[in-house]
Amino acid sequence: VISVRVKIFGGLRRYTDNKRVIEIEIKSNTAISEIIQRINVPDAPVYAVEKNGKVVNKRTIVDKDCELTLIPFISGG
Amino acid sequence: VQGVWNTVLNVNLGIQSSETSAIPDEVYDKYGMGIGLGSYLLYNEIAKGTKALSAENVMVITPGLFVGTGVPTGSKTVILFKSPLTGGFGRAVVGGHLGVALRKSGLDAILVKGRSEKPVIIKIDDNLVEFIDAAPFMGKGAVDVQSQLRKVYGKNYRTCAIGPAGENLNCIAGIDFEQRQAARGGGGAVLGSKNVKAILVKGTQKVPICNPNKLKGLIKKWKKELKEHPATQADLDYGSGEWWEWHNLERGTCPARNFQWGYFQSVYDNIEGGEKSKLDPYYWAPKYGGRHTACPNCTKPCGRIVNVKEGKYAGTKLDGIEYETLYSLGSVLEIDDIEATAKMNEICDQEGLDTISAGVTIAWAMEAYEKGLLPEDQLDGIKLNFGNADAAIEVLKLISGRKGYLGKLLADGVKKAAEKIGMGSDKFAIHSKGLEFPGYDVRGLKGTALAFAVSVRGACHLSAAVHNWDLAGKYWEFKGIDRFDSEWRGFQVKSGEDLTTVYDIYGVCKFSRYVYFLEGFKDIQNSITGCEKKDSDIMLMGERVYNLQKMFNVREGLDRKDDTLPYRMTHEKIPKGASQGAILEETELRHLLDQYYMARGWSKNGIPTRAKLASLDLSGVVEEDYGANI
């Protein structure tokens, strides 16, 4: 079992009762997409994911304690 | 080519006459509409060395191909001119309704030429032109005057107008299109120099469509795609600044205090437990946000009426507030007061000022003031410290009227202001080629840094629109982008520029850039024009048009020396936050430029080679002498 800290920004918080950070414990070797599902955030609005500060594919497998950041769609400009 | 009128209108202000001229099919096939047709016309109409505020400058107003056809978010019109701010290719892209009226008037573009002796309003009914005395309307706000004109002449007229800033030939003045702004590059001053207060257009014809049934099906499909896309809901609720907090905290590239900080340190270092910056739309949109406002055929309206009902800025009401303005009239001035930002936004809209240029110029003045570089006895008692919203509001009014020491100093943007006072103040004047920076600290976004340095119109986030690629690490066919890495950026920026040029040829809003890609454009343009185009044809057209814009600048003498970044970007590190320590040293900038010129097929001096111009079928269009050998 490993600990994952998930940071949630912007419109994605509508799916987490406005929580900014969720910490969960999961089995080692879990895909990030599954972790996102576990915290009840739908896949489509998550534009990108960072693992410990680096943008990674949602299919990436997590096997150690880490921090994930869920990135919303960026407007700007 | 169907879907176009093969006709442009030449308005000759000097003799108050107009005539149409025919444009052959080949031009549309090669350049498309919007920015393509406009760049072709501007290049051919303006002679080398023309002064931007002289009668010889020409303003071209041309809607994109999809405008007026019902295609969702196809509402963008392109305004082109020689820029008084940069001395180069001036370009502003705007939503709103005038473009639709123009498309329905039997015209593909209006060319505003010469200078009227007295202030006029140009009124266009299909292609019949009338010149109306503008004297009763001079000095009026850009937004107000359009409401008045539509009351007098009828709601069927769609309008654009300048405010007092444009009348005063203020080089950071823009043009208002019924509360959408063609703000960048000083187009308002160009119209002001021609003595044109406003333009009214009524179109009564139907845009000719090659295959209406096919187009109908595509409109239905793309409306659904846009409506259901996950990016849409956040935009609807919170507008273009939805990602404010993330940009500040997770990227540290949201400029504050005249780019001394990469995030709003004095706010975010002092708030606790879920509190928000007052500039964060999650704070202000539920409190002040009213009904949504949309451009024609937009299914994801980002505009929203903001209404301040209480406090010292009570009565402030505007359509906004966009991300760029949260930055330029907020964080870059170290002001965390959304009511003050709303007030300044309203002033800029009415006075006809570009919110980005105005804010960044005031931020420079604040830093100069705090460094003791401005003469205290000539400031009319204004204490221009960072964070002083009332002072910023006062200065905006002075700028618009060119009044007092500060108004005269700042009315033509930050580059000219720094040149006037000297004393090393150019080191914190944040612009490229004279155009003030949009809201991205490019020290932590290397692709965006290159894009700002090389953009033909000066520092611009929408010439390549690669900021979101850098920020999220991916976009389109590009993945795994490390925002601090300066390798392989040339091809990224070139691709971004060619793609955004395609958006501006078709007149599609770049806020739909997560939804529409080439396959959407290919089918829609085919149903309108009847011309088969492959993805590669469309991208080649974008590349051709971008090179033509570049050649406008080359003819004016701009080259590698002008593709640069402010001293602060290349000599000072971001002090704190998620981009702490980031800098873009001059050696790195040189490396980025080399990569970009190679990807573009340009010379080491940043000039399109003759071989490249030939491959783009531009050899006979641009004067041979201006192309480079390798």
XYZ file of C-alpha atoms in Angstrom, chain B:
630
model
C -14.154 29.675 -55.071
C -17.619 30.011 -53.571
C -18.461 31.436 -50.150
C -16.777 34.752 -50.947
C -17.891 37.869 -52.812
C -14.661 38.538 -54.783
C -15.198 42.178 -53.831
C -13.549 44.626 -51.445
C -14.582 48.171 -50.647
C -12.070 51.024 -50.849
C -13.116 53.969 -48.701
C -11.195 57.105 -49.660
C -11.544 59.543 -46.811
C -9.676 62.446 -48.412
C -12.247 62.908 -51.155
C -15.080 61.193 -49.295
C -15.716 58.636 -51.978
C -15.694 54.882 -52.277
C -15.335 52.235 -54.907
C -15.300 48.480 -54.992
C -12.575 46.435 -56.591
C -12.598 42.830 -57.721
C -10.364 40.185 -56.182
C -9.702 37.098 -58.294
C -10.348 33.531 -57.103
C -6.612 32.768 -57.031
C -6.126 35.134 -54.085
C -8.701 33.295 -51.948
C -7.339 29.934 -52.975
C -3.841 30.930 -51.976
C -4.459 33.025 -48.833
C -8.035 32.321 -47.752
C -10.123 35.045 -46.095
C -9.591 36.935 -42.822
C -5.934 37.341 -42.008
C -4.963 35.764 -45.345
C -6.805 38.162 -47.633
C -6.038 41.004 -45.202
C -2.268 40.360 -45.184
C -2.239 40.194 -48.984
C -4.098 43.513 -49.227
C -2.030 45.266 -46.554
C 1.263 44.148 -48.074
C 0.234 45.471 -51.461
C -1.453 48.676 -50.309
C 1.212 50.102 -48.002
C 4.553 51.321 -49.306
C 7.797 50.810 -47.416
C 8.440 53.500 -44.829
C 4.844 54.728 -44.587
C 4.299 56.566 -41.326
C 1.745 54.754 -39.181
C -0.221 57.878 -38.311
C -0.130 59.385 -41.801
C -2.887 59.436 -44.413
C -0.905 56.840 -46.371
C -1.451 54.131 -43.776
C -4.318 51.785 -44.677
C -6.597 49.899 -42.327
C -7.995 46.613 -43.582
C -11.049 45.112 -41.869
C -11.823 41.584 -42.995
C -13.911 38.802 -41.430
C -12.844 35.175 -41.499
C -14.372 32.711 -43.961
C -16.689 31.060 -41.402
C -18.119 34.364 -40.138
C -21.766 34.864 -40.960
C -22.297 31.228 -41.910
C -23.578 29.951 -38.545
C -20.435 27.914 -37.796
C -20.053 27.849 -33.981
C -17.468 30.334 -32.627
C -16.810 31.497 -36.195
C -17.118 35.165 -35.350
C -13.650 36.679 -35.646
C -12.752 39.666 -37.749
C -9.188 40.766 -38.431
C -8.046 44.407 -38.315
C -4.715 45.093 -40.024
C -2.623 48.261 -40.284
C 0.902 49.473 -39.916
C 1.354 49.700 -36.161
C 2.310 53.005 -34.542
C 3.592 51.056 -31.542
C 5.973 48.717 -33.354
C 6.488 50.284 -36.781
C 5.692 46.858 -38.191
C 2.757 44.629 -39.069
C -0.222 45.657 -36.924
C -2.853 43.052 -36.247
C -5.848 42.815 -33.935
C -8.456 40.057 -34.001
C -11.910 40.680 -32.577
C -15.253 38.965 -32.035
C -18.538 40.851 -32.038
C -21.129 41.511 -34.695
C -19.637 43.874 -37.281
C -17.875 41.052 -39.107
C -21.163 39.218 -39.637
C -22.762 42.377 -41.055
C -19.765 42.812 -43.324
C -20.001 39.219 -44.590
C -23.675 39.858 -45.382
C -22.975 43.150 -47.145
C -21.482 41.619 -50.275
C -17.956 42.605 -49.237
C -14.950 40.548 -48.180
C -13.020 43.502 -46.748
C -13.089 47.232 -46.158
C -9.949 49.247 -46.841
C -9.938 52.565 -45.000
C -7.589 54.925 -46.834
C -6.499 58.557 -46.632
C -7.552 61.077 -44.016
C -10.773 62.997 -43.648
C -10.439 66.728 -43.085
C -13.144 66.636 -40.419
C -14.201 63.850 -38.055
C -16.515 61.387 -39.776
C -18.510 58.229 -39.243
C -18.436 55.760 -42.129
C -21.877 54.229 -42.717
C -22.059 51.238 -45.039
C -25.348 49.793 -46.349
C -24.306 46.716 -48.272
C -21.780 48.478 -50.490
C -23.309 51.983 -50.435
C -21.191 54.340 -48.370
C -22.224 57.516 -46.586
C -19.981 59.872 -44.617
C -21.643 61.344 -41.557
C -20.398 64.341 -39.611
C -18.950 62.945 -36.373
C -18.670 66.284 -34.578
C -21.602 65.639 -32.186
C -20.036 62.314 -31.166
C -16.442 63.349 -30.578
C -15.097 62.879 -27.064
C -17.687 60.232 -26.259
C -16.828 56.836 -24.828
C -16.174 54.051 -27.336
C -18.928 51.849 -25.889
C -21.462 54.636 -25.322
C -21.107 56.136 -28.777
C -21.979 52.830 -30.444
C -25.162 52.523 -28.371
C -26.092 56.076 -29.390
C -25.380 55.443 -33.061
C -27.455 52.275 -33.074
C -30.310 54.212 -31.442
C -30.096 56.930 -34.102
C -29.531 54.781 -37.193
C -31.175 51.532 -36.152
C -30.234 48.285 -34.477
C -29.583 46.623 -37.831
C -26.307 48.483 -38.021
C -23.380 46.752 -36.341
C -20.619 49.007 -35.195
C -17.086 49.733 -34.086
C -15.715 52.956 -32.626
C -12.744 54.570 -30.982
C -12.787 56.400 -27.679
C -11.032 59.611 -26.637
C -7.675 57.778 -26.502
C -7.860 57.018 -30.227
C -8.974 60.566 -30.977
C -5.869 61.759 -29.137
C -3.674 59.469 -31.306
C -2.665 57.508 -28.261
C -0.478 54.655 -29.549
C -1.948 52.159 -27.056
C -5.505 52.895 -28.223
C -7.692 50.131 -29.595
C -11.045 49.879 -31.369
C -14.222 48.710 -29.620
C -16.629 46.404 -31.468
C -19.772 46.488 -29.291
C -17.849 45.517 -26.161
C -15.350 43.245 -27.852
C -11.989 44.926 -28.337
C -9.537 44.945 -31.228
C -7.102 46.306 -28.728
C -3.533 45.504 -29.619
C -0.991 47.485 -31.586
C -2.542 50.959 -31.716
C -5.319 50.490 -34.294
C -7.362 53.097 -32.407
C -4.687 55.708 -33.085
C -4.613 54.772 -36.777
C -8.382 55.252 -37.066
C -8.065 58.456 -35.023
C -5.362 59.766 -37.344
C -7.782 59.256 -40.239
C -10.427 61.255 -38.362
C -12.805 58.284 -38.230
C -14.794 58.024 -34.996
C -16.919 54.992 -35.913
C -17.923 52.583 -38.651
C -21.480 51.267 -39.123
C -22.265 48.317 -41.343
C -25.605 46.840 -42.384
C -25.640 43.723 -44.536
C -28.841 42.384 -46.052
C -27.563 39.561 -48.229
C -27.007 35.894 -47.569
C -23.453 34.600 -47.549
C -23.160 32.337 -50.610
C -22.588 28.752 -49.476
C -21.535 26.014 -51.882
C -23.199 23.113 -50.072
C -25.734 24.406 -47.498
C -27.013 20.962 -46.509
C -23.549 19.634 -45.769
C -22.739 22.792 -43.813
C -25.945 22.446 -41.800
C -24.922 18.956 -40.721
C -21.438 20.108 -39.767
C -22.787 23.032 -37.748
C -25.006 20.622 -35.815
C -22.092 18.277 -35.190
C -19.650 20.965 -33.998
C -22.235 22.738 -31.862
C -22.734 19.491 -29.998
C -18.979 18.872 -29.712
C -18.424 22.362 -28.312
C -21.338 22.205 -25.906
C -20.317 18.871 -24.474
C -16.596 19.518 -24.325
C -15.223 19.543 -20.748
C -13.428 22.852 -21.337
C -16.750 24.579 -21.980
C -18.364 24.448 -18.546
C -15.428 26.009 -16.688
C -15.234 28.803 -19.255
C -18.949 29.439 -18.896
C -18.835 29.643 -15.120
C -15.583 31.470 -14.559
C -14.376 32.883 -17.871
C -10.834 32.926 -19.235
C -9.246 33.473 -15.796
C -10.587 30.185 -14.453
C -7.068 28.829 -13.862
C -5.802 31.897 -11.932
C -4.853 30.089 -8.729
C -3.228 27.159 -10.537
C -1.207 29.498 -12.730
C 0.009 31.444 -9.701
C 0.772 28.564 -7.362
C 1.643 25.605 -9.552
C 3.457 27.400 -12.356
C 4.683 30.666 -10.873
C 4.423 32.356 -14.265
C 1.585 34.779 -13.548
C 3.371 38.139 -13.606
C 3.006 40.460 -10.633
C 4.597 43.777 -9.634
C 5.901 44.588 -13.127
C 7.352 41.082 -13.536
C 9.422 41.391 -10.376
C 7.433 38.356 -9.183
C 6.293 35.224 -11.012
C 3.189 34.928 -8.837
C 1.204 37.347 -6.706
C 3.512 36.964 -3.688
C 2.003 39.623 -1.457
C -1.387 37.885 -1.736
C -0.582 34.187 -1.880
C 2.108 34.328 0.811
C -0.427 35.798 3.209
C -3.663 33.916 2.694
C -4.628 30.831 4.586
C -7.056 27.965 4.662
C -8.765 28.118 1.306
C -8.954 31.913 1.048
C -8.673 33.251 -2.466
C -7.034 36.126 -4.255
C -9.705 38.736 -4.965
C -8.720 38.447 -8.628
C -9.566 34.745 -8.700
C -12.820 34.230 -10.657
C -13.797 31.613 -8.062
C -13.979 34.572 -5.652
C -15.560 37.238 -7.833
C -17.640 35.544 -10.547
C -20.368 34.267 -8.176
C -20.423 37.634 -6.386
C -20.476 40.080 -9.289
C -21.090 38.005 -12.403
C -24.338 38.579 -14.266
C -25.681 37.289 -17.547
C -23.417 35.764 -20.176
C -22.672 37.664 -23.350
C -21.741 35.886 -26.536
C -20.291 36.673 -29.918
C -22.561 35.591 -32.803
C -22.947 31.812 -33.103
C -20.963 31.133 -29.954
C -22.115 28.091 -28.021
C -19.621 28.663 -25.183
C -19.930 32.352 -24.307
C -16.999 33.492 -22.159
C -18.241 37.068 -21.761
C -20.141 38.038 -18.654
C -21.597 41.283 -17.351
C -19.816 42.360 -14.170
C -21.783 44.701 -11.988
C -20.333 46.465 -8.935
C -23.259 47.695 -6.852
C -21.665 48.931 -3.641
C -18.542 50.616 -2.344
C -16.467 53.370 -3.858
C -16.614 51.870 -7.354
C -20.402 51.336 -7.236
C -22.031 51.752 -10.638
C -19.189 50.075 -12.497
C -20.656 47.807 -15.156
C -18.818 46.116 -17.991
C -18.520 43.029 -20.139
C -15.521 41.127 -18.779
C -13.163 40.573 -16.954
C -10.748 38.519 -19.078
C -7.639 36.740 -17.800
C -5.328 39.235 -19.469
C -7.021 42.126 -17.719
C -6.916 40.395 -14.318
C -3.165 40.413 -14.859
C -2.635 43.792 -16.536
C -4.982 45.830 -14.351
C -4.506 43.593 -11.312
C -1.473 41.536 -10.407
C 1.101 43.387 -12.502
C 0.112 46.562 -10.616
C 0.051 44.606 -7.328
C -3.648 45.382 -6.963
C -5.770 42.612 -5.427
C -9.096 44.393 -5.580
C -11.491 43.109 -8.234
C -13.745 46.158 -7.893
C -10.831 48.456 -8.745
C -9.800 46.196 -11.636
C -13.400 46.265 -12.906
C -13.386 50.071 -12.706
C -10.109 50.284 -14.651
C -11.408 47.785 -17.227
C -14.497 49.945 -17.687
C -12.367 53.070 -18.120
C -10.179 51.351 -20.712
C -13.224 50.132 -22.657
C -14.829 53.572 -22.735
C -11.642 55.551 -23.344
C -10.634 52.996 -25.973
C -7.387 51.805 -24.412
C -5.760 48.372 -24.694
C -5.991 46.995 -21.143
C -2.733 45.025 -21.550
C -0.632 47.902 -22.863
C -2.157 50.421 -20.454
C -1.588 48.202 -17.419
C 1.973 47.210 -18.297
C 2.852 50.842 -19.013
C 1.480 51.932 -15.632
C 3.357 49.065 -13.946
C 6.574 50.438 -15.451
C 5.651 53.923 -14.180
C 5.030 52.510 -10.689
C 8.462 50.926 -10.640
C 10.047 54.110 -11.993
C 8.221 56.105 -9.288
C 9.368 53.810 -6.496
C 12.924 54.017 -7.825
C 12.700 57.819 -7.725
C 13.019 58.259 -11.508
C 9.889 60.391 -11.990
C 9.857 64.106 -11.083
C 7.705 64.292 -7.944
C 6.798 67.947 -8.556
C 5.190 67.147 -11.915
C 2.982 64.280 -10.805
C -0.021 66.351 -9.665
C 0.253 64.836 -6.197
C -0.243 61.275 -7.463
C 1.572 58.704 -5.320
C 2.141 56.049 -7.919
C 3.169 53.178 -5.658
C 2.442 49.580 -6.553
C -0.949 48.605 -5.179
C -2.406 52.117 -5.280
C -5.592 51.516 -7.273
C -6.875 55.072 -7.031
C -3.597 56.383 -8.452
C -3.757 53.868 -11.315
C -7.325 54.967 -12.106
C -6.241 58.610 -12.117
C -3.319 57.843 -14.418
C -5.513 55.918 -16.892
C -7.623 59.045 -17.357
C -4.506 61.188 -17.812
C -3.161 58.730 -20.405
C -6.358 58.803 -22.434
C -6.407 62.599 -22.509
C -2.617 62.969 -22.847
C -2.887 65.269 -19.869
C -0.216 66.291 -17.384
C 3.311 64.949 -17.182
C 2.168 61.352 -16.670
C -0.428 61.395 -19.437
C 2.047 62.718 -21.966
C 4.776 60.340 -20.811
C 2.684 57.161 -20.902
C 0.224 57.711 -23.791
C 2.387 55.954 -26.378
C 3.288 52.839 -24.427
C 6.139 51.605 -22.326
C 8.945 51.554 -24.905
C 8.552 55.216 -25.801
C 8.064 56.200 -22.141
C 11.345 54.496 -21.170
C 13.130 56.178 -24.074
C 11.832 59.562 -22.917
C 13.086 59.379 -19.322
C 16.147 57.164 -19.884
C 18.081 56.503 -16.641
C 18.157 52.752 -17.320
C 14.369 52.490 -17.123
C 14.351 50.423 -20.332
C 15.639 47.541 -18.198
C 12.226 47.141 -16.632
C 10.111 48.153 -19.668
C 8.323 44.895 -20.465
C 7.726 44.702 -24.220
C 8.972 43.146 -27.449
C 9.191 45.320 -30.576
C 7.276 47.979 -28.609
C 4.198 45.859 -27.795
C 3.655 45.293 -24.083
C 3.708 41.731 -22.700
C 0.587 39.642 -22.163
C 0.263 37.841 -18.808
C 2.948 35.184 -18.939
C 6.346 35.269 -17.281
C 8.251 33.656 -20.092
C 11.312 32.898 -17.986
C 9.437 29.786 -16.857
C 7.886 29.041 -20.275
C 10.599 28.699 -22.882
C 8.421 28.057 -25.930
C 6.307 31.065 -25.021
C 9.494 33.129 -24.589
C 10.501 32.349 -28.152
C 6.976 33.067 -29.398
C 6.965 36.501 -27.715
C 10.402 37.353 -29.124
C 9.652 36.460 -32.743
C 5.964 37.369 -33.126
C 5.488 39.724 -36.082
C 3.275 42.063 -34.067
C 5.495 42.223 -30.978
C 4.962 40.398 -27.673
C 1.865 38.354 -28.347
C 0.440 35.232 -26.740
C -1.918 34.515 -29.626
C 0.532 34.615 -32.560
C 1.613 31.084 -31.693
C -0.651 30.430 -28.676
C 1.898 27.997 -27.238
C 1.489 29.171 -23.629
C -1.001 26.421 -22.889
C 1.329 23.841 -24.491
C 4.112 24.930 -22.143
C 1.887 25.186 -19.093
C 0.230 21.783 -19.411
C 3.125 20.018 -21.147
C 1.071 18.967 -24.156
C -1.202 20.146 -26.938
C -2.338 18.896 -30.326
C 0.306 16.435 -31.597
C 2.928 17.681 -29.129
C 3.513 15.800 -25.860
C 6.086 15.705 -23.093
C 6.955 19.409 -23.259
C 9.215 20.506 -20.397
C 8.498 24.193 -19.909
C 12.046 24.980 -18.703
C 13.748 23.222 -21.618
C 14.798 25.246 -24.663
C 15.390 22.374 -27.096
C 13.118 21.721 -30.072
C 11.197 24.948 -29.557
C 11.662 26.294 -33.071
C 9.355 23.736 -34.622
C 6.851 24.091 -31.770
C 6.535 27.855 -32.263
C 6.470 27.627 -36.063
C 3.690 25.027 -35.870
C 1.745 27.135 -33.383
C 2.031 30.244 -35.552
C 0.897 28.430 -38.684
C -2.042 26.839 -36.847
C -3.244 30.085 -35.230
C -2.977 31.778 -38.614
C -5.383 29.124 -39.897
C -7.792 30.044 -37.058
C -7.590 33.687 -38.171
C -8.097 32.807 -41.845
C -11.331 31.046 -40.956
C -12.317 33.483 -38.182
C -12.642 30.844 -35.483
C -12.279 31.811 -31.814
C -9.074 30.475 -30.268
C -11.018 29.650 -27.124
C -12.260 26.629 -29.075
C -8.735 25.427 -29.703
C -9.214 22.302 -27.585
C -12.145 21.275 -29.755
C -11.659 22.212 -33.395
C -8.658 20.877 -35.183
C -7.780 20.575 -38.824
C -10.347 17.891 -39.597
C -13.125 20.259 -38.509
C -11.790 23.102 -40.616
C -11.232 20.917 -43.660
C -14.852 19.780 -43.926
C -16.402 23.136 -43.083
C -14.291 25.143 -45.521
C -15.103 22.578 -48.208
C -18.848 22.921 -47.665
C -18.588 26.739 -47.863
C -16.136 27.155 -50.754
C -16.458 23.914 -52.692
C -12.652 23.631 -52.694
C -11.034 20.384 -51.595
C -8.165 21.008 -49.221
C -6.067 18.504 -47.330
C -4.680 19.143 -43.830
C -1.319 19.870 -45.409
C -2.852 22.416 -47.824
C -4.441 24.240 -44.900
C -1.240 24.305 -42.840
C 0.725 25.438 -45.899
C -1.740 28.295 -46.360
C -1.156 29.270 -42.709
C 2.604 29.172 -43.253
C 2.350 31.220 -46.460
C 0.263 33.918 -44.785
C 2.587 34.080 -41.772
C 5.597 34.511 -44.063
C 3.817 37.299 -45.919
C 3.264 39.127 -42.601
C 6.932 38.594 -41.829
C 7.926 40.068 -45.180
C 5.961 43.205 -44.329
C 8.288 43.611 -41.336
C 11.390 42.704 -43.367
C 10.522 45.438 -45.860
C 10.390 47.867 -42.922
C 13.906 46.840 -41.889
C 13.043 44.552 -38.960
C 15.318 41.518 -38.532
C 17.019 39.375 -35.886
C 17.963 42.364 -33.748
C 14.255 43.057 -33.236
C 13.403 39.482 -32.178
C 14.254 40.042 -28.568
C 13.027 40.025 -24.981
C 13.140 42.591 -22.181
C 16.291 42.902 -20.058
C 14.423 41.609 -16.995
C 13.734 38.278 -18.747
C 17.368 37.769 -19.739
C 19.163 39.150 -16.663
C 16.996 38.627 -13.568
C 15.785 35.349 -12.097
C 12.212 34.737 -10.929
C 12.795 35.105 -7.193
C 10.307 32.700 -5.653
C 7.521 30.209 -6.273
C 7.054 27.343 -8.703
C 9.438 28.909 -11.238
C 12.012 30.064 -8.690
C 15.395 30.648 -10.294
C 14.059 30.590 -13.868
C 15.750 32.936 -16.316
C 16.282 33.048 -20.060
C 19.840 34.164 -20.599
C 20.873 35.824 -23.842
C 22.839 32.761 -24.983
C 19.681 30.689 -24.536
C 17.636 33.237 -26.475
C 20.176 33.108 -29.304
C 19.865 29.324 -29.338
C 16.065 29.550 -29.435
C 16.168 32.024 -32.336
C 18.542 29.797 -34.314
C 16.204 26.832 -33.849
C 13.212 28.891 -34.928
C 14.817 30.385 -38.038
C 15.986 26.920 -39.093
C 12.507 25.455 -38.608
C 11.086 28.325 -40.648
C 13.649 28.103 -43.466
C 14.832 31.628 -42.776
C 18.358 33.024 -42.715
C 20.448 33.378 -39.557
C 19.425 37.018 -39.571
C 15.746 36.038 -39.354
C 14.820 36.798 -42.975
C 12.799 34.362 -45.122
C 15.124 32.876 -47.716
C 14.292 33.184 -51.403
C 14.102 29.391 -51.522
C 11.484 29.381 -48.761
C 9.496 32.174 -50.431
C 9.532 30.218 -53.684
C 8.340 27.053 -51.943
C 5.415 29.038 -50.537
C 4.603 30.494 -53.948
C 5.389 34.006 -52.677
C 8.235 34.823 -55.079
C 6.139 36.987 -57.351
C 4.250 38.586 -54.496
C 7.015 39.977 -52.313
C 9.758 42.061 -53.840
C 12.675 39.811 -54.736
C 15.240 42.071 -53.058
C 13.891 41.498 -49.586
C 14.351 37.726 -49.550
C 17.590 36.370 -48.086
C 20.218 34.006 -49.366
C 21.276 31.341 -46.901
